[in-house]
CSV table of C-alpha atoms in Angstrom, one decimal:
chain,number,residue,atom,x,y,z
A,1203,MET,CA,2.8,57.3,42.6
A,1204,LYS,CA,-0.9,57.1,42.3
A,1205,HIS,CA,-0.9,59.0,39.0
A,1206,ILE,CA,1.8,56.8,37.5
A,1207,ALA,CA,-0.1,53.7,38.4
A,1208,LEU,CA,-3.2,55.1,36.8
A,1209,LEU,CA,-1.3,55.9,33.6
A,1210,ILE,CA,0.2,52.5,33.3
A,1211,LEU,CA,-3.3,51.0,33.8
A,1212,CYS,CA,-4.7,53.1,30.9
A,1213,LEU,CA,-1.9,52.2,28.5
A,1214,GLY,CA,-2.5,48.6,29.2
A,1215,LEU,CA,-6.2,48.8,28.4
A,1216,PHE,CA,-5.5,50.8,25.2
A,1217,SER,CA,-3.0,48.3,23.9
A,1218,SER,CA,-5.5,45.4,24.5
A,1219,CYS,CA,-8.2,47.2,22.3
A,1220,VAL,CA,-6.2,48.2,19.2
A,1221,GLN,CA,-5.2,45.3,16.9
A,1222,PRO,CA,-1.9,45.5,15.1
A,1223,LYS,CA,-1.9,46.2,11.3
A,1224,THR,CA,-0.9,43.5,8.8
A,1225,ALA,CA,-0.1,43.5,5.0
A,1226,PRO,CA,-3.0,42.4,2.7
A,1227,GLU,CA,-2.9,39.1,1.1
A,1228,PRO,CA,-1.8,39.4,-2.7
A,1229,VAL,CA,-4.6,38.9,-5.3
A,1230,GLN,CA,-3.8,36.0,-7.5
A,1231,ASP,CA,-4.2,36.7,-11.4
A,1232,GLU,CA,-6.5,33.9,-12.5
A,1233,THR,CA,-6.1,34.8,-16.3
A,1234,PRO,CA,-4.0,32.0,-17.7
A,1235,LYS,CA,-0.8,33.0,-19.6
A,1236,VAL,CA,-1.2,32.6,-23.3
A,1237,HIS,CA,1.7,31.3,-25.3
A,1238,TRP,CA,1.7,32.8,-28.9
A,1239,GLU,CA,3.7,31.2,-31.7
A,1240,ARG,CA,4.4,32.8,-35.1
A,1241,VAL,CA,3.0,30.8,-38.1
A,1242,GLU,CA,5.7,30.0,-40.6
A,1243,ASN,CA,5.3,31.3,-44.2
A,1244,ASN,CA,2.5,33.7,-43.1
A,1245,LYS,CA,4.2,37.0,-43.2
A,1246,ILE,CA,3.1,39.8,-45.5
A,1247,SER,CA,6.0,42.2,-46.1
A,1248,PHE,CA,5.5,45.7,-47.5
A,1249,ILE,CA,8.1,48.2,-48.5
A,1250,ARG,CA,7.9,51.5,-50.2
A,1251,MET,CA,11.3,51.5,-51.6
A,1252,HIS,CA,13.3,54.6,-52.6
A,1253,SER,CA,16.1,53.6,-54.9
A,1254,GLY,CA,19.4,54.9,-53.7
A,1255,ALA,CA,17.9,56.4,-50.6
A,1256,PRO,CA,17.1,53.6,-48.1
A,1257,GLN,CA,16.7,56.0,-45.3
A,1258,LYS,CA,13.4,57.1,-46.9
A,1259,ASN,CA,12.1,53.5,-47.1
A,1260,THR,CA,8.8,52.6,-45.3
A,1261,TYR,CA,8.5,49.0,-43.9
A,1262,ILE,CA,5.4,47.4,-42.6
A,1263,ASN,CA,5.1,43.6,-41.8
A,1264,TRP,CA,2.0,41.8,-40.9
A,1265,GLU,CA,2.8,38.5,-39.1
A,1266,LEU,CA,0.4,35.7,-38.2
A,1267,TYR,CA,0.5,34.2,-34.8
A,1268,LYS,CA,-1.4,31.2,-33.3
A,1269,THR,CA,-2.0,29.7,-29.9
A,1270,ASP,CA,-3.4,26.4,-28.7
A,1271,ASP,CA,-4.3,28.1,-25.4
A,1272,LEU,CA,-7.3,29.8,-27.0
A,1273,LYS,CA,-9.8,28.5,-29.6
A,1274,ASP,CA,-11.7,30.3,-32.3
A,1275,GLU,CA,-15.4,30.0,-33.0
A,1276,LYS,CA,-14.7,26.7,-34.9
A,1277,GLY,CA,-12.8,25.2,-32.1
A,1278,ALA,CA,-9.4,25.5,-33.9
A,1279,ALA,CA,-6.3,27.2,-32.5
A,1280,LYS,CA,-6.9,30.9,-32.5
A,1281,GLN,CA,-4.9,33.0,-34.9
A,1282,VAL,CA,-4.3,36.8,-35.0
A,1283,TRP,CA,-2.4,39.2,-37.2
A,1284,ARG,CA,0.2,41.4,-35.6
A,1285,VAL,CA,2.2,44.5,-36.6
A,1286,ASP,CA,5.2,45.4,-34.5
A,1287,ASP,CA,4.3,42.6,-32.1
A,1288,LYS,CA,0.9,44.1,-31.4
A,1289,ASP,CA,-2.5,42.7,-32.3
A,1290,ILE,CA,-4.3,44.6,-35.0
A,1291,SER,CA,-8.0,45.6,-34.8
A,1292,SER,CA,-10.8,43.7,-36.4
A,1293,GLU,CA,-11.2,46.5,-38.9
A,1294,ALA,CA,-7.5,46.3,-39.8
A,1295,GLU,CA,-7.9,42.5,-40.2
A,1296,GLN,CA,-10.8,43.1,-42.6
A,1297,LYS,CA,-8.7,45.6,-44.6
A,1298,LEU,CA,-5.8,43.1,-44.8
A,1299,SER,CA,-8.2,40.4,-46.0
A,1300,GLU,CA,-9.4,42.8,-48.7
A,1301,LEU,CA,-5.8,43.4,-49.8
A,1302,LEU,CA,-5.1,39.7,-50.1
A,1303,ALA,CA,-8.2,39.3,-52.2
A,1304,SER,CA,-7.3,42.2,-54.5
A,1305,VAL,CA,-4.1,40.6,-55.7
A,1306,ASP,CA,-6.0,38.0,-57.8
A,1307,ALA,CA,-8.5,40.4,-59.3
A,1308,ASP,CA,-8.5,41.8,-62.9
A,1309,LEU,CA,-5.3,40.0,-63.8
A,1310,ILE,CA,-4.2,39.7,-67.4
A,1311,GLY,CA,-1.1,37.8,-68.8
A,1312,SER,CA,2.1,39.9,-69.0
A,1313,ASP,CA,5.7,39.6,-70.2
A,1314,GLY,CA,7.4,42.2,-68.1
A,1315,ILE,CA,7.1,45.0,-65.5
A,1316,TYR,CA,4.9,47.9,-66.8
A,1317,THR,CA,4.5,51.2,-65.2
A,1318,CYS,CA,3.1,54.7,-65.6
A,1319,ARG,CA,4.9,58.1,-65.4
A,1320,TYR,CA,8.0,56.1,-64.7
A,1321,GLN,CA,11.3,57.7,-63.8
A,1322,THR,CA,14.5,55.9,-62.9
A,1323,ASN,CA,14.4,57.0,-59.2
A,1324,GLN,CA,10.6,56.4,-59.0
A,1325,PRO,CA,9.6,54.9,-55.5
A,1326,GLN,CA,8.3,51.4,-55.7
A,1327,TYR,CA,5.5,49.7,-53.8
A,1328,ARG,CA,6.4,46.1,-53.1
A,1329,LEU,CA,4.4,43.3,-51.4
A,1330,GLU,CA,5.6,39.7,-50.8
A,1331,PHE,CA,3.9,36.8,-49.2
A,1332,GLN,CA,2.7,33.2,-49.5
A,1333,LYS,CA,-0.9,32.5,-50.3
A,1334,ASP,CA,-2.7,29.2,-51.1
A,1335,GLY,CA,0.7,27.5,-51.6
A,1336,HIS,CA,1.9,30.1,-54.0
A,1337,HIS,CA,4.6,32.7,-53.8
A,1338,TYR,CA,3.4,36.3,-54.6
A,1339,LYS,CA,5.7,39.2,-55.4
A,1340,ILE,CA,3.9,42.4,-56.3
A,1341,ILE,CA,5.4,45.6,-57.5
A,1342,SER,CA,4.4,49.0,-58.8
A,1343,SER,CA,6.7,51.8,-59.9
A,1344,SER,CA,3.8,54.0,-60.9
A,1345,ASP,CA,3.0,57.6,-59.9
A,1346,CYS,CA,-0.5,57.4,-61.4
A,1347,LEU,CA,-3.9,57.0,-59.8
A,1348,ASN,CA,-3.8,54.1,-57.2
A,1349,ALA,CA,-0.2,53.4,-58.4
A,1350,ALA,CA,-1.7,51.5,-61.3
A,1351,PRO,CA,-0.7,49.4,-63.1
A,1352,PHE,CA,0.4,46.8,-60.5
A,1353,ASN,CA,2.6,43.8,-61.6
A,1354,VAL,CA,1.8,40.5,-60.0
A,1355,GLN,CA,4.3,37.6,-60.1
A,1356,ILE,CA,2.8,34.4,-58.9
A,1357,ASP,CA,5.6,31.8,-58.6
A,1358,ASP,CA,7.3,32.4,-61.9
A,1359,ALA,CA,4.2,33.7,-63.9
A,1360,LEU,CA,3.7,37.4,-64.6
A,1361,TYR,CA,0.4,39.2,-64.6
A,1362,LEU,CA,-0.7,42.8,-64.8
A,1363,GLN,CA,-3.6,44.6,-63.0
A,1364,MET,CA,-4.8,47.9,-64.6
A,1365,SER,CA,-7.7,48.6,-62.4
A,1366,GLY,CA,-5.7,49.9,-59.4
A,1367,ARG,CA,-7.6,47.6,-56.9
A,1368,ILE,CA,-4.4,46.6,-55.3
A,1369,GLY,CA,-3.4,50.2,-54.7
A,1370,GLN,CA,-6.7,51.1,-53.2
A,1371,ALA,CA,-6.7,48.0,-50.9
A,1372,LEU,CA,-3.0,48.5,-50.0
A,1373,GLN,CA,-3.6,52.1,-48.9
A,1374,ASN,CA,-6.6,51.1,-46.8
A,1375,ALA,CA,-4.6,48.3,-45.1
A,1376,LEU,CA,-1.7,50.5,-44.4
A,1377,GLN,CA,-3.8,53.3,-42.9
A,1378,SER,CA,-5.8,50.8,-40.8
A,1379,VAL,CA,-2.5,50.1,-38.9
A,1380,GLY,CA,-1.6,53.7,-38.4
A,1381,SER,CA,0.4,54.5,-41.5
A,1382,THR,CA,-0.2,57.9,-43.2
A,1383,LEU,CA,1.2,56.7,-46.5
A,1384,ASN,CA,-0.8,57.5,-49.7
A,1385,VAL,CA,-0.4,55.0,-52.5
A,1386,GLY,CA,0.0,56.5,-56.0
A,1387,GLY,CA,-0.5,59.9,-57.6
A,1388,SER,CA,-3.0,61.5,-59.9
A,1389,GLU,CA,-4.9,60.4,-63.1
A,1390,ALA,CA,-2.8,59.8,-66.2
A,1391,LEU,CA,-2.7,57.9,-69.5
A,1392,ILE,CA,-1.5,54.4,-69.0
A,1393,GLN,CA,0.2,53.0,-72.1
A,1394,PHE,CA,2.1,49.8,-72.8
A,1395,VAL,CA,5.6,51.0,-73.7
A,1396,ASP,CA,8.7,48.9,-73.2
A,1397,PRO,CA,8.6,47.1,-69.8
A,1398,ILE,CA,11.3,48.0,-67.3
A,1399,THR,CA,13.7,45.6,-65.7
A,1400,VAL,CA,13.6,45.1,-61.9
A,1401,GLU,CA,16.1,42.9,-60.1
A,1402,GLY,CA,14.5,40.0,-58.4
A,1403,TYR,CA,11.4,40.0,-60.7
A,1404,ALA,CA,10.8,38.0,-63.8
A,1405,ASN,CA,11.3,39.9,-67.1
A,1406,THR,CA,9.5,37.4,-69.4
A,1407,GLY,CA,6.1,35.9,-69.3
A,1408,SER,CA,3.3,34.3,-71.2
A,1409,GLN,CA,2.5,37.2,-73.5
A,1410,PRO,CA,2.4,41.1,-73.7
A,1411,PRO,CA,-0.7,42.7,-72.4
A,1412,THR,CA,-1.5,43.9,-75.9
A,1413,VAL,CA,-1.9,40.3,-77.0
A,1414,TYR,CA,-4.5,39.8,-74.3
A,1415,TYR,CA,-6.5,42.8,-75.6
A,1416,ASP,CA,-6.0,41.7,-79.2
A,1417,LYS,CA,-7.6,38.3,-78.4
A,1418,LEU,CA,-10.4,40.0,-76.4
A,1419,MET,CA,-11.3,42.4,-79.3
A,1420,ARG,CA,-11.1,39.7,-81.9
A,1421,GLN,CA,-14.1,38.1,-80.2
A,1422,ASN,CA,-16.1,40.7,-82.1
A,1423,THR,CA,-16.8,38.9,-85.4
A,1424,GLU,CA,-16.8,42.0,-87.6
A,1425,LEU,CA,-13.6,43.3,-86.2
A,1426,ASN,CA,-12.0,39.9,-86.5
A,1427,ALA,CA,-13.0,39.8,-90.2
A,1428,PHE,CA,-11.5,43.2,-90.8
A,1429,LEU,CA,-8.2,42.2,-89.1
A,1430,ASP,CA,-8.0,39.0,-91.0
A,1431,ASN,CA,-8.3,41.0,-94.3
A,1432,ALA,CA,-5.8,43.6,-93.0
A,1433,GLN,CA,-3.2,40.9,-92.4
A,1434,LYS,CA,-3.4,40.0,-96.0
A,1435,LEU,CA,-2.2,43.6,-96.7
A,1436,ASP,CA,0.3,43.6,-93.9
A,1437,GLU,CA,1.5,40.1,-92.9
A,1438,SER,CA,3.7,41.6,-90.1
A,1439,MET,CA,0.8,43.5,-88.5
A,1440,GLN,CA,1.4,43.8,-84.8
A,1441,PRO,CA,-1.1,43.7,-81.8
A,1442,PRO,CA,-2.8,47.0,-81.1
A,1443,GLU,CA,-1.5,50.0,-79.1
A,1444,VAL,CA,-3.5,50.0,-75.9
A,1445,ALA,CA,-4.2,52.9,-73.5
A,1446,CYS,CA,-6.3,53.7,-70.5
A,1447,ASN,CA,-7.2,57.3,-69.7
A,1448,GLN,CA,-7.7,57.3,-65.9
A,1449,SER,CA,-9.3,60.7,-66.0
A,1450,LYS,CA,-12.2,59.1,-68.0
A,1451,SER,CA,-12.1,55.6,-66.6
A,1452,ALA,CA,-10.5,55.4,-63.1
A,1453,ASP,CA,-10.5,51.6,-63.0
A,1454,CYS,CA,-9.5,51.2,-66.7
A,1455,SER,CA,-12.7,49.3,-67.5
A,1456,ASP,CA,-12.7,51.5,-70.6
A,1457,ILE,CA,-9.8,50.9,-72.9
A,1458,SER,CA,-8.7,52.6,-76.2
A,1459,ALA,CA,-6.9,50.6,-78.8
A,1460,ARG,CA,-5.4,51.3,-82.2
A,1461,TYR,CA,-4.4,48.8,-84.8
A,1462,THR,CA,-1.8,50.0,-87.4
A,1463,VAL,CA,-1.9,48.4,-90.9
A,1464,LYS,CA,1.2,49.0,-93.0
A,1465,VAL,CA,-0.1,49.2,-96.6
A,1466,ALA,CA,3.2,50.3,-98.0
A,1467,GLU,CA,6.6,51.4,-96.6
A,1468,ASN,CA,5.3,54.9,-95.7
A,1469,ALA,CA,1.5,54.3,-95.9
A,1470,LEU,CA,-0.6,53.4,-92.9
A,1471,ILE,CA,-4.2,52.7,-91.9
A,1472,HIS,CA,-5.2,53.2,-88.3
A,1473,GLN,CA,-8.2,51.2,-87.0
A,1474,ASN,CA,-9.4,52.6,-83.6
A,1475,VAL,CA,-11.3,50.4,-81.2
A,1476,LYS,CA,-13.1,51.2,-77.9
A,1477,VAL,CA,-13.5,48.5,-75.2
A,1478,SER,CA,-16.0,49.3,-72.4
A,1479,GLY,CA,-16.6,46.3,-70.2
A,1480,ASP,CA,-17.9,43.6,-72.5
A,1481,SER,CA,-18.8,46.1,-75.2
A,1482,ILE,CA,-16.5,46.6,-78.2
A,1483,SER,CA,-17.1,49.4,-80.7
A,1484,PHE,CA,-15.3,50.7,-83.8
A,1485,THR,CA,-15.8,52.3,-87.1
A,1486,GLN,CA,-16.2,49.5,-89.6
A,1487,ILE,CA,-14.1,49.5,-92.7
A,1488,GLN,CA,-15.8,47.2,-95.2
A,1489,PRO,CA,-13.8,44.1,-96.1
A,1490,GLU,CA,-14.3,44.7,-99.9
A,1491,LEU,CA,-12.5,48.0,-99.5
A,1492,LEU,CA,-9.5,46.3,-98.0
A,1493,GLU,CA,-9.6,43.7,-100.8
A,1494,ARG,CA,-9.6,46.4,-103.4
A,1495,LEU,CA,-6.9,48.3,-101.7
A,1496,GLY,CA,-4.6,45.4,-102.2
A,1497,LYS,CA,-4.9,46.0,-105.9
A,1498,ILE,CA,-5.0,49.8,-106.1
A,1499,ARG,CA,-1.8,50.1,-104.1
A,1500,GLU,CA,0.0,48.6,-107.1
A,1501,SER,CA,-1.3,51.4,-109.4
A,1502,ARG,CA,1.1,54.1,-110.7
A,1503,MET,CA,-0.9,57.0,-109.2
A,1504,PHE,CA,-0.9,55.4,-105.7
A,1505,LYS,CA,2.9,54.7,-105.9
A,1506,ALA,CA,3.5,58.2,-107.3
A,1507,PHE,CA,1.8,59.8,-104.3
A,1508,LEU,CA,3.9,57.7,-101.9
A,1509,GLU,CA,7.0,58.7,-103.8
A,1510,LEU,CA,6.0,62.4,-103.6
A,1511,HIS,CA,5.9,62.0,-99.8
A,1512,LYS,CA,8.6,59.4,-99.3
A,1513,ASP,CA,10.0,61.2,-96.3
A,1514,GLU,CA,6.6,61.5,-94.6
A,1515,VAL,CA,3.9,59.2,-93.3
A,1516,VAL,CA,0.9,58.8,-95.6
A,1517,MET,CA,-2.3,58.1,-93.8
A,1518,LEU,CA,-5.2,56.2,-95.4
A,1519,THR,CA,-8.8,56.7,-94.2
A,1520,ALA,CA,-11.9,55.0,-95.5
A,1521,ASP,CA,-15.2,56.7,-95.9
A,1522,LYS,CA,-18.3,54.9,-96.9
A,1523,ASN,CA,-20.5,58.0,-96.8
A,1524,GLN,CA,-18.9,60.1,-99.6
A,1525,ASP,CA,-21.0,62.1,-101.9
A,1526,CYS,CA,-22.9,59.5,-104.0
A,1527,LYS,CA,-24.3,62.2,-106.2
A,1528,LEU,CA,-20.8,63.0,-107.4
A,1529,VAL,CA,-20.1,59.4,-108.2
A,1530,THR,CA,-23.4,58.7,-110.0
A,1531,GLY,CA,-23.2,62.1,-111.8
A,1532,LEU,CA,-19.8,61.4,-113.2
A,1533,ALA,CA,-20.3,57.7,-113.9
A,1534,LYS,CA,-21.6,58.2,-117.4
A,1535,PHE,CA,-18.3,59.8,-118.4
A,1536,PHE,CA,-16.5,56.7,-117.3
A,1537,SER,CA,-18.4,54.4,-119.7
A,1538,ILE,CA,-20.4,52.8,-116.9
A,1539,PRO,CA,-23.6,51.3,-118.1
A,1540,GLU,CA,-26.8,53.2,-117.1
A,1541,LYS,CA,-28.3,50.2,-115.3
A,1542,ALA,CA,-25.2,49.7,-113.2
A,1543,ILE,CA,-24.9,53.3,-112.0
A,1544,LYS,CA,-27.5,53.0,-109.2
A,1545,ASP,CA,-25.5,50.1,-107.6
A,1546,LEU,CA,-22.1,51.9,-107.7
A,1547,SER,CA,-20.1,52.0,-104.5
A,1548,CYS,CA,-19.7,55.4,-102.9
A,1549,HIS,CA,-16.7,54.3,-100.8
A,1550,THR,CA,-13.5,56.2,-101.0
A,1551,TRP,CA,-9.9,55.9,-99.8
A,1552,THR,CA,-8.3,59.2,-98.9
A,1553,LEU,CA,-4.5,59.5,-98.8
A,1554,THR,CA,-3.3,62.5,-96.7
A,1555,VAL,CA,-0.1,64.0,-95.4
A,1556,LYS,CA,-0.5,66.6,-92.8
A,1557,ASP,CA,-1.9,69.7,-94.5
A,1558,GLN,CA,-0.8,68.8,-98.0
A,1559,PRO,CA,-3.3,68.2,-100.8
A,1560,SER,CA,-4.9,64.8,-100.6
A,1561,LEU,CA,-5.4,62.0,-103.2
A,1562,ILE,CA,-8.8,60.4,-103.1
A,1563,TYR,CA,-9.7,57.1,-104.7
A,1564,TYR,CA,-13.3,56.6,-105.7
A,1565,GLU,CA,-14.3,53.0,-105.5
A,1566,GLY,CA,-17.3,53.4,-107.8
A,1567,LEU,CA,-15.3,55.1,-110.5
A,1568,ASP,CA,-12.1,53.1,-110.0
A,1569,ALA,CA,-10.3,56.4,-110.3
A,1570,PHE,CA,-8.0,58.8,-108.3
A,1571,TRP,CA,-8.7,62.5,-107.9
A,1572,PRO,CA,-5.7,64.7,-106.9
A,1573,GLU,CA,-7.1,67.4,-104.7
A,1574,GLN,CA,-6.6,70.9,-106.1
A,1575,ASN,CA,-4.3,73.4,-104.4
A,1576,ALA,CA,-4.1,77.1,-105.1
A,1577,ASP,CA,-0.4,77.4,-104.6
A,1578,HIS,CA,0.8,74.3,-106.5
A,1579,GLN,CA,-1.7,72.5,-108.7
A,1580,PHE,CA,-1.4,68.8,-108.8
A,1581,PRO,CA,2.2,68.3,-107.6
A,1582,ILE,CA,1.5,64.6,-107.8
A,1583,LEU,CA,1.5,64.8,-111.6
A,1584,GLU,CA,5.2,65.5,-111.7
A,1585,HIS,CA,5.9,62.2,-110.1
A,1586,TYR,CA,3.2,60.4,-111.9
A,1587,CYS,CA,4.4,61.6,-115.3
A,1588,ALA,CA,8.0,60.6,-114.6
A,1589,ASP,CA,6.9,57.0,-115.4
A,1590,LYS,CA,7.9,56.5,-119.0
A,1591,LYS,CA,5.7,53.4,-119.4
A,1592,LEU,CA,2.5,55.4,-119.2
A,1593,PRO,CA,0.1,55.1,-122.1
A,1594,LYS,CA,0.7,57.6,-124.9
A,1595,ALA,CA,-2.8,59.0,-124.5
A,1596,THR,CA,-2.2,59.7,-120.8
A,1597,ILE,CA,1.1,61.3,-121.5
A,1598,GLN,CA,-0.5,63.5,-124.2
A,1599,SER,CA,-3.4,64.4,-121.9
A,1600,ILE,CA,-1.7,65.4,-118.7
A,1601,CYS,CA,2.0,65.1,-119.0
A,1602,LYS,CA,3.1,67.1,-122.2
A,1603,LYS,CA,1.0,70.1,-122.9
A,1604,PHE,CA,-1.4,70.1,-119.9
A,1605,LYS,CA,-1.0,72.9,-117.4
A,1606,PRO,CA,-3.2,72.3,-114.3
A,1607,ASP,CA,-5.5,75.1,-113.3
A,1608,ALA,CA,-8.3,75.7,-110.8
A,1609,GLY,CA,-10.9,75.1,-113.4
A,1610,THR,CA,-9.9,71.5,-114.4
A,1611,ASN,CA,-10.5,68.4,-112.4
A,1612,ILE,CA,-8.5,65.3,-113.3
A,1613,PHE,CA,-9.5,61.7,-112.6
A,1614,VAL,CA,-6.9,59.0,-113.3
A,1615,ARG,CA,-8.1,55.4,-113.4
A,1616,THR,CA,-6.1,52.5,-112.1
A,1617,ASN,CA,-5.5,51.5,-115.8
A,1618,ASP,CA,-4.0,55.0,-116.3
A,1619,LYS,CA,-6.8,56.3,-118.5
A,1620,VAL,CA,-7.5,59.9,-117.8
A,1621,VAL,CA,-10.9,61.7,-117.5
A,1622,LYS,CA,-10.8,65.5,-117.3
A,1623,PHE,CA,-13.7,67.8,-116.3
A,1624,VAL,CA,-14.4,71.5,-116.3
A,1625,VAL,CA,-17.4,73.4,-115.0
A,1626,GLN,CA,-19.0,75.8,-117.4
A,1627,ASN,CA,-22.2,77.7,-116.6
A,1628,GLY,CA,-22.8,75.5,-113.6
A,1629,GLN,CA,-22.5,72.3,-115.7
A,1630,THR,CA,-19.8,69.7,-115.4
A,1631,ILE,CA,-18.5,68.7,-118.8
A,1632,LEU,CA,-15.7,66.7,-120.2
A,1633,ALA,CA,-12.5,68.7,-121.0
A,1634,GLU,CA,-10.4,68.1,-124.0
């Protein structure tokens, strides 16, 4: 009994020393709950659309949220951009800001949706959002560098961006939110062919992009003077063909253009122009050459050459640096006064068809020279001599008894008078 009493005493003492365990008090979260609200009309929608294969589409939406529970550095309600209901990083916000800025850069007026390396099933890059009170719809169906060109529809107005800035900014913005999408393909030649039709986008606008470049290039006084004279020859002359070679100018700051002047039904002049930033360069065709061309195209020899090549395109090229020694050396045989010879024009017009013999008009001599050809001498004469209204002297000289040979050069003036030359003992003399 003594031991039991001792045991009971010890247990009593032990229980009085050990405090019972209790659950800890819960820690209160002092961070206030923030209520976020989506800002209306502040959604940037992107889609890489695969026509006929929606399962391949890529969708990314940036949505703007605001809260009155937090303030920004200006004391206004804080705003944040979110993708998939998650805040984006400050770097991603910067890339998005750069994308929004890019859509207004380098824009020119347009009349349709233009593209590069286009195919019917070509994927499309599309953006849509509200900005500064305007509705933006942006589309590219291009597989060229940076998916240029991009077409920008602001409300109902169409614009074109050749530089590819939208494509670069779009790719950066997409990748900053975790997308691995690459925008566009490799360098190519961008040309303005017929615009495509895309449902939901305007198909008319202020003007074709070629008209923009026409106005830009006409700011050059000399070029504008040439074009004004060219339009007297071709009243229906169109704006130039325009192209950007991305392998030489990635941002299309360098542009190549070509005006086509239709002198006759199958006779054309091409005037090439280079635009590099604010610089415009071209090979100048003197205005007096164009003025004279309006008259010589009515001559029998000119028309005969066109008739000879009626199923082909005759190209006319001007050269102000022809051999002046030839012109001055022959001038005396054309009854040109001695004192006038030193001031004679050395300009020429050359009419060519592929690898066929050419016809050259010498401005100073006011005469055509049919280029010789070993296989068929002066085929032009057959068509020229078919005109029964030629002067009798001309018919007698080169149409009846004359047999062209390599030793005789014929010059036919615009008044149809003929001058023939032969070379004997190294000297050029008149031929009978």
